[in-house]
Short mmCIF file of N, CA, C and O in Angstrom, two decimals:
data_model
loop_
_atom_site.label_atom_id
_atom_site.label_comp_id
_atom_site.label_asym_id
_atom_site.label_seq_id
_atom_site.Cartn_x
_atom_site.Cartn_y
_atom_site.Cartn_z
N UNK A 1 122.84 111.17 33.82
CA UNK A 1 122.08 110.83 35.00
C UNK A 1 122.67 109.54 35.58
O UNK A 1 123.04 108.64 34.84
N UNK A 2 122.74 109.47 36.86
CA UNK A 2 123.24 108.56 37.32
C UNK A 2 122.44 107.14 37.15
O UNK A 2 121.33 107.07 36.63
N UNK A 3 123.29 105.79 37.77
CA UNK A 3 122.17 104.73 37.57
C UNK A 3 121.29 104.91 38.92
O UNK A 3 120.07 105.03 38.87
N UNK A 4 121.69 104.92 39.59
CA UNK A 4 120.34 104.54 41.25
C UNK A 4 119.52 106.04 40.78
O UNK A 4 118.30 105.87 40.76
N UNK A 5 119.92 107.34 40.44
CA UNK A 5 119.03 108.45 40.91
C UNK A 5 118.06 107.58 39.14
O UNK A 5 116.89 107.92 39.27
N UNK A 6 118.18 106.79 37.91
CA UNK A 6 117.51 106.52 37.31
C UNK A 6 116.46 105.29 38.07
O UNK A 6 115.24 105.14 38.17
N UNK A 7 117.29 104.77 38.37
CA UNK A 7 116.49 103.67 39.46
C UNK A 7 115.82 104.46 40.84
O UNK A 7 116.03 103.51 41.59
N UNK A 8 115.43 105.07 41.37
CA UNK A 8 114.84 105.87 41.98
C UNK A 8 113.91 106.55 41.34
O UNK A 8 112.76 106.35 41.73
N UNK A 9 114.08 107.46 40.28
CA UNK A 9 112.69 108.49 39.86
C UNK A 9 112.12 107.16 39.11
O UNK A 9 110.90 107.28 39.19
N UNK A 10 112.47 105.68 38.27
CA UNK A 10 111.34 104.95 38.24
C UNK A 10 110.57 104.28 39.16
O UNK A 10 109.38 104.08 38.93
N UNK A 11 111.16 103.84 40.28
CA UNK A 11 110.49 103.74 41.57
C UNK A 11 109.34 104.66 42.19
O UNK A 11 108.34 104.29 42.80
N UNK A 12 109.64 105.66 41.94
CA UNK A 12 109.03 106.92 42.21
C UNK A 12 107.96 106.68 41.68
O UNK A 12 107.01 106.41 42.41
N UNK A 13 107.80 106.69 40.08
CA UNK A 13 106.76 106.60 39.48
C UNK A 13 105.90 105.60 39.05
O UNK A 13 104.86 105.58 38.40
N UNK A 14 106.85 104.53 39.77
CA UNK A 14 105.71 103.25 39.98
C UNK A 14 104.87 103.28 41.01
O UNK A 14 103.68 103.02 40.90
N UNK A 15 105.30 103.53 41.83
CA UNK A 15 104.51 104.00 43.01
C UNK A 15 103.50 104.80 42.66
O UNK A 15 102.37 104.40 42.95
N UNK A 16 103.64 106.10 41.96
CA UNK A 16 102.83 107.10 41.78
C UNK A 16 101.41 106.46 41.19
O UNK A 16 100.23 106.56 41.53
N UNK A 17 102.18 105.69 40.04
CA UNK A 17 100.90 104.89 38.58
C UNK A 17 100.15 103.53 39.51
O UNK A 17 99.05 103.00 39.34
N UNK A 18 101.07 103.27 40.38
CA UNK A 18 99.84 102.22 41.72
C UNK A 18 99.04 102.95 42.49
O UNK A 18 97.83 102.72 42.55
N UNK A 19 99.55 103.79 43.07
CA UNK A 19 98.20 104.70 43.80
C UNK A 19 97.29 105.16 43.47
O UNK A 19 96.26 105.36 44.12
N UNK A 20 97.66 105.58 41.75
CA UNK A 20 96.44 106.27 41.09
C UNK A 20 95.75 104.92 40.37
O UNK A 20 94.62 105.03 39.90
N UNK A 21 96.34 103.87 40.31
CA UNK A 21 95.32 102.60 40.39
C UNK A 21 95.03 101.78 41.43
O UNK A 21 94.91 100.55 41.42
N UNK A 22 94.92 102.46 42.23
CA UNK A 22 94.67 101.82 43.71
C UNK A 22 93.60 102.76 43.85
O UNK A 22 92.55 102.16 44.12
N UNK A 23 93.47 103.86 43.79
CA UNK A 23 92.74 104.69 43.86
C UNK A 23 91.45 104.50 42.82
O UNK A 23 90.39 103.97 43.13
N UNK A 24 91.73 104.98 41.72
CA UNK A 24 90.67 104.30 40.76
C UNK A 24 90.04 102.74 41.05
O UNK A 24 88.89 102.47 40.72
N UNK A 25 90.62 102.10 41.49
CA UNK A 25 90.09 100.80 41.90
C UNK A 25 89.14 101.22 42.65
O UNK A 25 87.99 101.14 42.23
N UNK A 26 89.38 101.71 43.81
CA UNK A 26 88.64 101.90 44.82
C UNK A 26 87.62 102.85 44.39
O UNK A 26 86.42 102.70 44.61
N UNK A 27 88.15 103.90 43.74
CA UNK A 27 87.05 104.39 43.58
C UNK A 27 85.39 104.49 42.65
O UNK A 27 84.45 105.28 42.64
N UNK A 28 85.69 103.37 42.04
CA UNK A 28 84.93 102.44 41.13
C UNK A 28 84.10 101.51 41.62
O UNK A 28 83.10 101.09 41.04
N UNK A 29 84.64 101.03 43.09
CA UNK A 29 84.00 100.10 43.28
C UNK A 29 84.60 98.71 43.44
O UNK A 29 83.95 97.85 44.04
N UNK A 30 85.48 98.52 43.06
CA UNK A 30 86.78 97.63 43.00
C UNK A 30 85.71 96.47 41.43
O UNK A 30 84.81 96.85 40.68
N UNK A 31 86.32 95.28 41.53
CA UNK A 31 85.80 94.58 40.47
C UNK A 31 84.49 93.41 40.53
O UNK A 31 83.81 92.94 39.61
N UNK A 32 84.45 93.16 42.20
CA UNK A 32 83.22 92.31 42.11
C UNK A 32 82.21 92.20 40.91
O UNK A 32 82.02 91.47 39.94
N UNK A 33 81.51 93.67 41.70
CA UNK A 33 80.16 93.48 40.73
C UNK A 33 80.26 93.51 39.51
O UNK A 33 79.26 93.12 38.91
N UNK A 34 81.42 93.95 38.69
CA UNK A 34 81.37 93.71 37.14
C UNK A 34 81.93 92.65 37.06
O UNK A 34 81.94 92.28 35.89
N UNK A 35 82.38 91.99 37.70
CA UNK A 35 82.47 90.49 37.30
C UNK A 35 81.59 89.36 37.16
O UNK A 35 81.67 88.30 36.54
N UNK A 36 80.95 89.75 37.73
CA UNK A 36 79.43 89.16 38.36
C UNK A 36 79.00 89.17 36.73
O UNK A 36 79.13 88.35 35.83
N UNK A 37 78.41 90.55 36.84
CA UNK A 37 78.14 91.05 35.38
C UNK A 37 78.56 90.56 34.34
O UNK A 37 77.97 89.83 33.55
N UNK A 38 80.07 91.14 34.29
CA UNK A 38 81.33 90.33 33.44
C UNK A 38 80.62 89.24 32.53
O UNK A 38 80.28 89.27 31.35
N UNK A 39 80.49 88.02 33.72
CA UNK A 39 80.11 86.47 33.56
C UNK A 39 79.28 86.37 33.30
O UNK A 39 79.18 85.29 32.71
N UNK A 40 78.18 86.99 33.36
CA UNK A 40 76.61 86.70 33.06
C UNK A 40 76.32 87.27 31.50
O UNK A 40 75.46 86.65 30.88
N UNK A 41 76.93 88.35 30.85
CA UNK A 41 77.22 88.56 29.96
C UNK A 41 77.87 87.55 28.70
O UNK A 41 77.49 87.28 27.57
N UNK A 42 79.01 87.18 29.48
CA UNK A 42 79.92 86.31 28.30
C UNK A 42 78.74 85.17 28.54
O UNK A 42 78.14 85.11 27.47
N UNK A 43 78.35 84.56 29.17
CA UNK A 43 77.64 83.22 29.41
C UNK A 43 76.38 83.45 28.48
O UNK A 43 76.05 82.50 27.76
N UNK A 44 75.52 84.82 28.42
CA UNK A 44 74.42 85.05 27.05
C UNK A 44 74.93 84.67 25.95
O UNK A 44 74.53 83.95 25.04
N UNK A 45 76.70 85.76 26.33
CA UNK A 45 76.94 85.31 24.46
C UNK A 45 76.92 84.56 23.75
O UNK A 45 76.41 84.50 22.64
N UNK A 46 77.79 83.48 24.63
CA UNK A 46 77.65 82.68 24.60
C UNK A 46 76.55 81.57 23.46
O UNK A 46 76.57 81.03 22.35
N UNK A 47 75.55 81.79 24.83
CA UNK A 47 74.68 81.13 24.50
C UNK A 47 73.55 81.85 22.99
O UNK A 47 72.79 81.27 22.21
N UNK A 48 73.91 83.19 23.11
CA UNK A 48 73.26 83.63 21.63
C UNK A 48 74.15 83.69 20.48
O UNK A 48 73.94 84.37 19.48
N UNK A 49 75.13 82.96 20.68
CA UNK A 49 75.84 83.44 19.42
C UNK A 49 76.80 84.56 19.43
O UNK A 49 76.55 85.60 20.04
N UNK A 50 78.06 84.36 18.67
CA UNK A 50 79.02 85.69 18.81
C UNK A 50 78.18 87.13 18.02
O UNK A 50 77.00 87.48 18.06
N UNK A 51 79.19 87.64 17.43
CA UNK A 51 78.75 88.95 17.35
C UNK A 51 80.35 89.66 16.90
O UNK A 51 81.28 88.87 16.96
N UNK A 52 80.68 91.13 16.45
CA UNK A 52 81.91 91.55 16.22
C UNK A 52 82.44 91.34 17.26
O UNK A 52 81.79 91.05 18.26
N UNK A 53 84.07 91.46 17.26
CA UNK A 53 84.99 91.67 18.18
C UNK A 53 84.68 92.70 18.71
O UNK A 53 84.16 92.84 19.82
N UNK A 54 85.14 93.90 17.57
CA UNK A 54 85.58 95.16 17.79
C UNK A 54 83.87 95.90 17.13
O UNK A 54 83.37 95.33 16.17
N UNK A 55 83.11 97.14 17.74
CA UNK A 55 82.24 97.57 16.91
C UNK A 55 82.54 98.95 16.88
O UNK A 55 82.16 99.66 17.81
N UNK A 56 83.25 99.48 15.81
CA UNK A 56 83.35 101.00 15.30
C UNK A 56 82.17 101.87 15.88
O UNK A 56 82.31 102.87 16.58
N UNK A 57 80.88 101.24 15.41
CA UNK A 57 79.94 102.19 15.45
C UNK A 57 79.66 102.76 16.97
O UNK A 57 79.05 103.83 17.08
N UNK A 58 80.06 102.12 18.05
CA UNK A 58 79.59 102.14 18.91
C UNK A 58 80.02 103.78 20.15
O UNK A 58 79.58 104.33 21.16
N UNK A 59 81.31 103.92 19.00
CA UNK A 59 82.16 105.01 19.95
C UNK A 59 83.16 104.01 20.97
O UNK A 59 83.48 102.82 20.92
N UNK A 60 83.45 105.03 21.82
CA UNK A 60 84.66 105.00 22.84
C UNK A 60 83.34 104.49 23.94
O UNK A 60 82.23 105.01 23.99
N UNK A 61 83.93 103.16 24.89
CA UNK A 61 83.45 102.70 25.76
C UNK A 61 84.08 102.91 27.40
O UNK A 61 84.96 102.26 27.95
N UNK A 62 83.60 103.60 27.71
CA UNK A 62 84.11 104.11 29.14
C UNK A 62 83.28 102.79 30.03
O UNK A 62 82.16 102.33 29.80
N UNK A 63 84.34 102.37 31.19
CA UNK A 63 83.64 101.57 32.20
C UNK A 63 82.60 101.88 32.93
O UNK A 63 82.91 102.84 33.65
N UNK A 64 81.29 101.48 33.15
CA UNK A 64 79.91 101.29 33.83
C UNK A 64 80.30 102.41 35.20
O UNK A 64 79.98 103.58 35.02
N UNK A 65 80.97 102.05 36.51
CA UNK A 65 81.51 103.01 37.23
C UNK A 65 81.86 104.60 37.19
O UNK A 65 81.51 105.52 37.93
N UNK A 66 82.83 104.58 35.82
CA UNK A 66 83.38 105.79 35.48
C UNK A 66 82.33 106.61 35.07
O UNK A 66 82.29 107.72 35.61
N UNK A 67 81.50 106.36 34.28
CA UNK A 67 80.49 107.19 33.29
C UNK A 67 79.14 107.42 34.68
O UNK A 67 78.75 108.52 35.08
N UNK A 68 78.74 106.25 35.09
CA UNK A 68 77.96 106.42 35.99
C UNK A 68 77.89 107.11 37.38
O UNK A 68 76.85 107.47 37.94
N UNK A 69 79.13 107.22 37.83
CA UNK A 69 80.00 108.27 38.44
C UNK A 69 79.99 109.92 38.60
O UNK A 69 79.97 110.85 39.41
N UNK A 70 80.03 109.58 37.30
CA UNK A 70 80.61 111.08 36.48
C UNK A 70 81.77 111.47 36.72
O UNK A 70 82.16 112.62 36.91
N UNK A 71 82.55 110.17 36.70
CA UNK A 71 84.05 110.31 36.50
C UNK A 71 84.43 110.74 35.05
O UNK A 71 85.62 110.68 34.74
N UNK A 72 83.52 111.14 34.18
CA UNK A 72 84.64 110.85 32.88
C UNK A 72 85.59 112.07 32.77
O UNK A 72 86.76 111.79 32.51
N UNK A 73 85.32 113.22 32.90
CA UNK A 73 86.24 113.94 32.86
C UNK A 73 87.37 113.87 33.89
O UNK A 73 88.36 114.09 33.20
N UNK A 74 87.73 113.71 35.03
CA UNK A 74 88.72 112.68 35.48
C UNK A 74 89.44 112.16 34.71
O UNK A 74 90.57 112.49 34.36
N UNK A 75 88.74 111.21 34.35
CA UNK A 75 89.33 109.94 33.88
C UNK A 75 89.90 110.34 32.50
O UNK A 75 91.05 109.95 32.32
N UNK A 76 89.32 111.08 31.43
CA UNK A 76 90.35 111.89 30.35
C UNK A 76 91.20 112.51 30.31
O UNK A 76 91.99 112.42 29.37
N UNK A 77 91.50 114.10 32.15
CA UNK A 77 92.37 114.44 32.59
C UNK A 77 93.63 113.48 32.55
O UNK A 77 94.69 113.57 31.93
N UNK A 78 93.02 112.30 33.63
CA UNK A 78 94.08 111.51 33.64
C UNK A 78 95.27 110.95 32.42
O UNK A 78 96.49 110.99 32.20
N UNK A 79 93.61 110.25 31.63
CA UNK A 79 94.59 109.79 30.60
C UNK A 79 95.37 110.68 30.03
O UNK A 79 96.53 110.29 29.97
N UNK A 80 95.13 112.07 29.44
CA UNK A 80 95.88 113.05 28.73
C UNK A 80 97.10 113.41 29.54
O UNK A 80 98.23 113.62 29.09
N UNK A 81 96.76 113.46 30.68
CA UNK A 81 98.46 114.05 31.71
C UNK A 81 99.46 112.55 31.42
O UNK A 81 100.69 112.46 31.40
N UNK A 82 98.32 111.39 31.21
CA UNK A 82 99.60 110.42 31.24
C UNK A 82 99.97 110.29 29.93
O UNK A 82 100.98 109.59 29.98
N UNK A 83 99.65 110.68 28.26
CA UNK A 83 99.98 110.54 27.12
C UNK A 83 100.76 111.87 27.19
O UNK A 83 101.85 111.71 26.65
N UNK A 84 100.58 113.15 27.66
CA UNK A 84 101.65 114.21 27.86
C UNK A 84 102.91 113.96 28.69
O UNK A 84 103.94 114.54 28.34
N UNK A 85 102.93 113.30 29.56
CA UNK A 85 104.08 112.94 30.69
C UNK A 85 104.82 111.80 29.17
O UNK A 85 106.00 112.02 28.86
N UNK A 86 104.28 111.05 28.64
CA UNK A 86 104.69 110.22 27.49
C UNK A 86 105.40 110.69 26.53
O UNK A 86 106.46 110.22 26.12
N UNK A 87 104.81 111.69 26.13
CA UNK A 87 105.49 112.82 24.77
C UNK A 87 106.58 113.49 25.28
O UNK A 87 107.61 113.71 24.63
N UNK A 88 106.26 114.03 27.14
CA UNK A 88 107.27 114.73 27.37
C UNK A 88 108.52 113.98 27.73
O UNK A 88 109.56 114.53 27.38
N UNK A 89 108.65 112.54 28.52
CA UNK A 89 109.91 111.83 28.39
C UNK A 89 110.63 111.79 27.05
O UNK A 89 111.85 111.78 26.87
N UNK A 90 109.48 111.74 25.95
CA UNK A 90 110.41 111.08 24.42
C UNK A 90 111.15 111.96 24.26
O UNK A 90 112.33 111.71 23.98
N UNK A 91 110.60 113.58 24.41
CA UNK A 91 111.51 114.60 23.76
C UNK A 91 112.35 114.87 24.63
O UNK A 91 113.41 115.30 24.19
N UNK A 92 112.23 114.73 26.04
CA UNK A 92 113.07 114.95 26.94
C UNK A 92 114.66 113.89 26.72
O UNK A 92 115.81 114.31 26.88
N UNK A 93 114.24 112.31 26.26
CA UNK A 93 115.40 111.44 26.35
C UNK A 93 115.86 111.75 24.67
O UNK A 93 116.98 111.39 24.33
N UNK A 94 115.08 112.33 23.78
CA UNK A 94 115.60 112.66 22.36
C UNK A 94 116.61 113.98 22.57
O UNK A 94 117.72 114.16 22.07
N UNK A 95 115.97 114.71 23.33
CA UNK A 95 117.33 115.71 23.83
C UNK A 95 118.58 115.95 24.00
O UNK A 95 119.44 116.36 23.22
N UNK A 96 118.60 115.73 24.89
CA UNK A 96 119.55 114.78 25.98
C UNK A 96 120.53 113.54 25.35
O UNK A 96 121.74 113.35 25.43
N UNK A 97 119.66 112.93 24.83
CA UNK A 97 120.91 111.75 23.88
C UNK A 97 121.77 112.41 22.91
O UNK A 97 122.98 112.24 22.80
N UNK A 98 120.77 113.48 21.95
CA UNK A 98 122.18 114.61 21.08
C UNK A 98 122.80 114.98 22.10
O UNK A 98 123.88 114.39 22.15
N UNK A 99 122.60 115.87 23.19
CA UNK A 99 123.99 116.27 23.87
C UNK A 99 124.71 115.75 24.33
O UNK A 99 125.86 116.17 24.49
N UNK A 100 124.21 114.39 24.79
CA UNK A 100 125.33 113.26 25.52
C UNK A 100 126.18 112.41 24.06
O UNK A 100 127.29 111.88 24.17
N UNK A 101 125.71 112.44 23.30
CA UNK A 101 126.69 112.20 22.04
C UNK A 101 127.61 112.94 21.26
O UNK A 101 128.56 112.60 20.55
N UNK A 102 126.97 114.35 21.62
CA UNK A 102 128.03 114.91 21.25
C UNK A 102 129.31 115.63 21.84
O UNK A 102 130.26 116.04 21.18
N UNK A 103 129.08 115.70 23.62
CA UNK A 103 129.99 115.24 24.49
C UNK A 103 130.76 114.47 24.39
O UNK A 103 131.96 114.69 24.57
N UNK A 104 130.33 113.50 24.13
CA UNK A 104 131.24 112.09 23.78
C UNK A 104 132.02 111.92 22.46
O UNK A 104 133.08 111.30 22.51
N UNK A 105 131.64 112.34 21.43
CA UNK A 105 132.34 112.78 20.20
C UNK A 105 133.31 113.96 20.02
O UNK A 105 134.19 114.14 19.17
N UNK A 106 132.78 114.91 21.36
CA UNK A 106 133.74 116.59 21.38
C UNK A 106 133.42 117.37 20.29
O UNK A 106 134.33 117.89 19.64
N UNK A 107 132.43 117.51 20.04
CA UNK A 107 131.76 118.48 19.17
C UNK A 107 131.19 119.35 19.53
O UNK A 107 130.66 120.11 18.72
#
């Protein structure tokens, strides 16, 4: 693959991964009001005392917007097309590197 057509399809797909967070932004609501929130929160904790970092028990925490929405299935689509697009580059550049090495070796 050439260098610019590699420098191009990542361009491509930066673009793509901003719109679809430009989009999700927007379509959430952007960040005001959970910041608001955000702050009024840490400022209890604050003031009551910490608590765990991390809490196992609690499950998977989807953002206030998303769930309230009824974005979540969306929003799992999403994530899964983007951990599949992930798996599919690895095997795609694991490919591709045996044949370009062994081009290069003449085997």
């Amino acid at each position: 693959m050439k260098r610019w057509t590699q420098y191009g399809s990542l361009l491509g797909l930066l673009a793509v991964f901003f719109a679809a967070g430009l989009w999700g932004f927007a379509a959430t609501g952007g960040a005001v009001p959970w910041a608001k929130r955000s702050a009024t929160t840490l400022q209890r904790g604050i003031q009551e005392g910490g608590g765990a970092l991390v809490d196992l028990g609690r499950g998977v925490v989807v953002a206030g917007p998303i769930r309230n929405g009824g974005l979540v299935v969306e929003f799992l689509a999403v994530a899964t097309l983007f951990a599949l697009v992930g798996v599919g580059l690895y095997v795609y550049a694991d490919r591709y590197r045996g044949l370009d090495e062994a081009k290069r070796t003449g085997r």
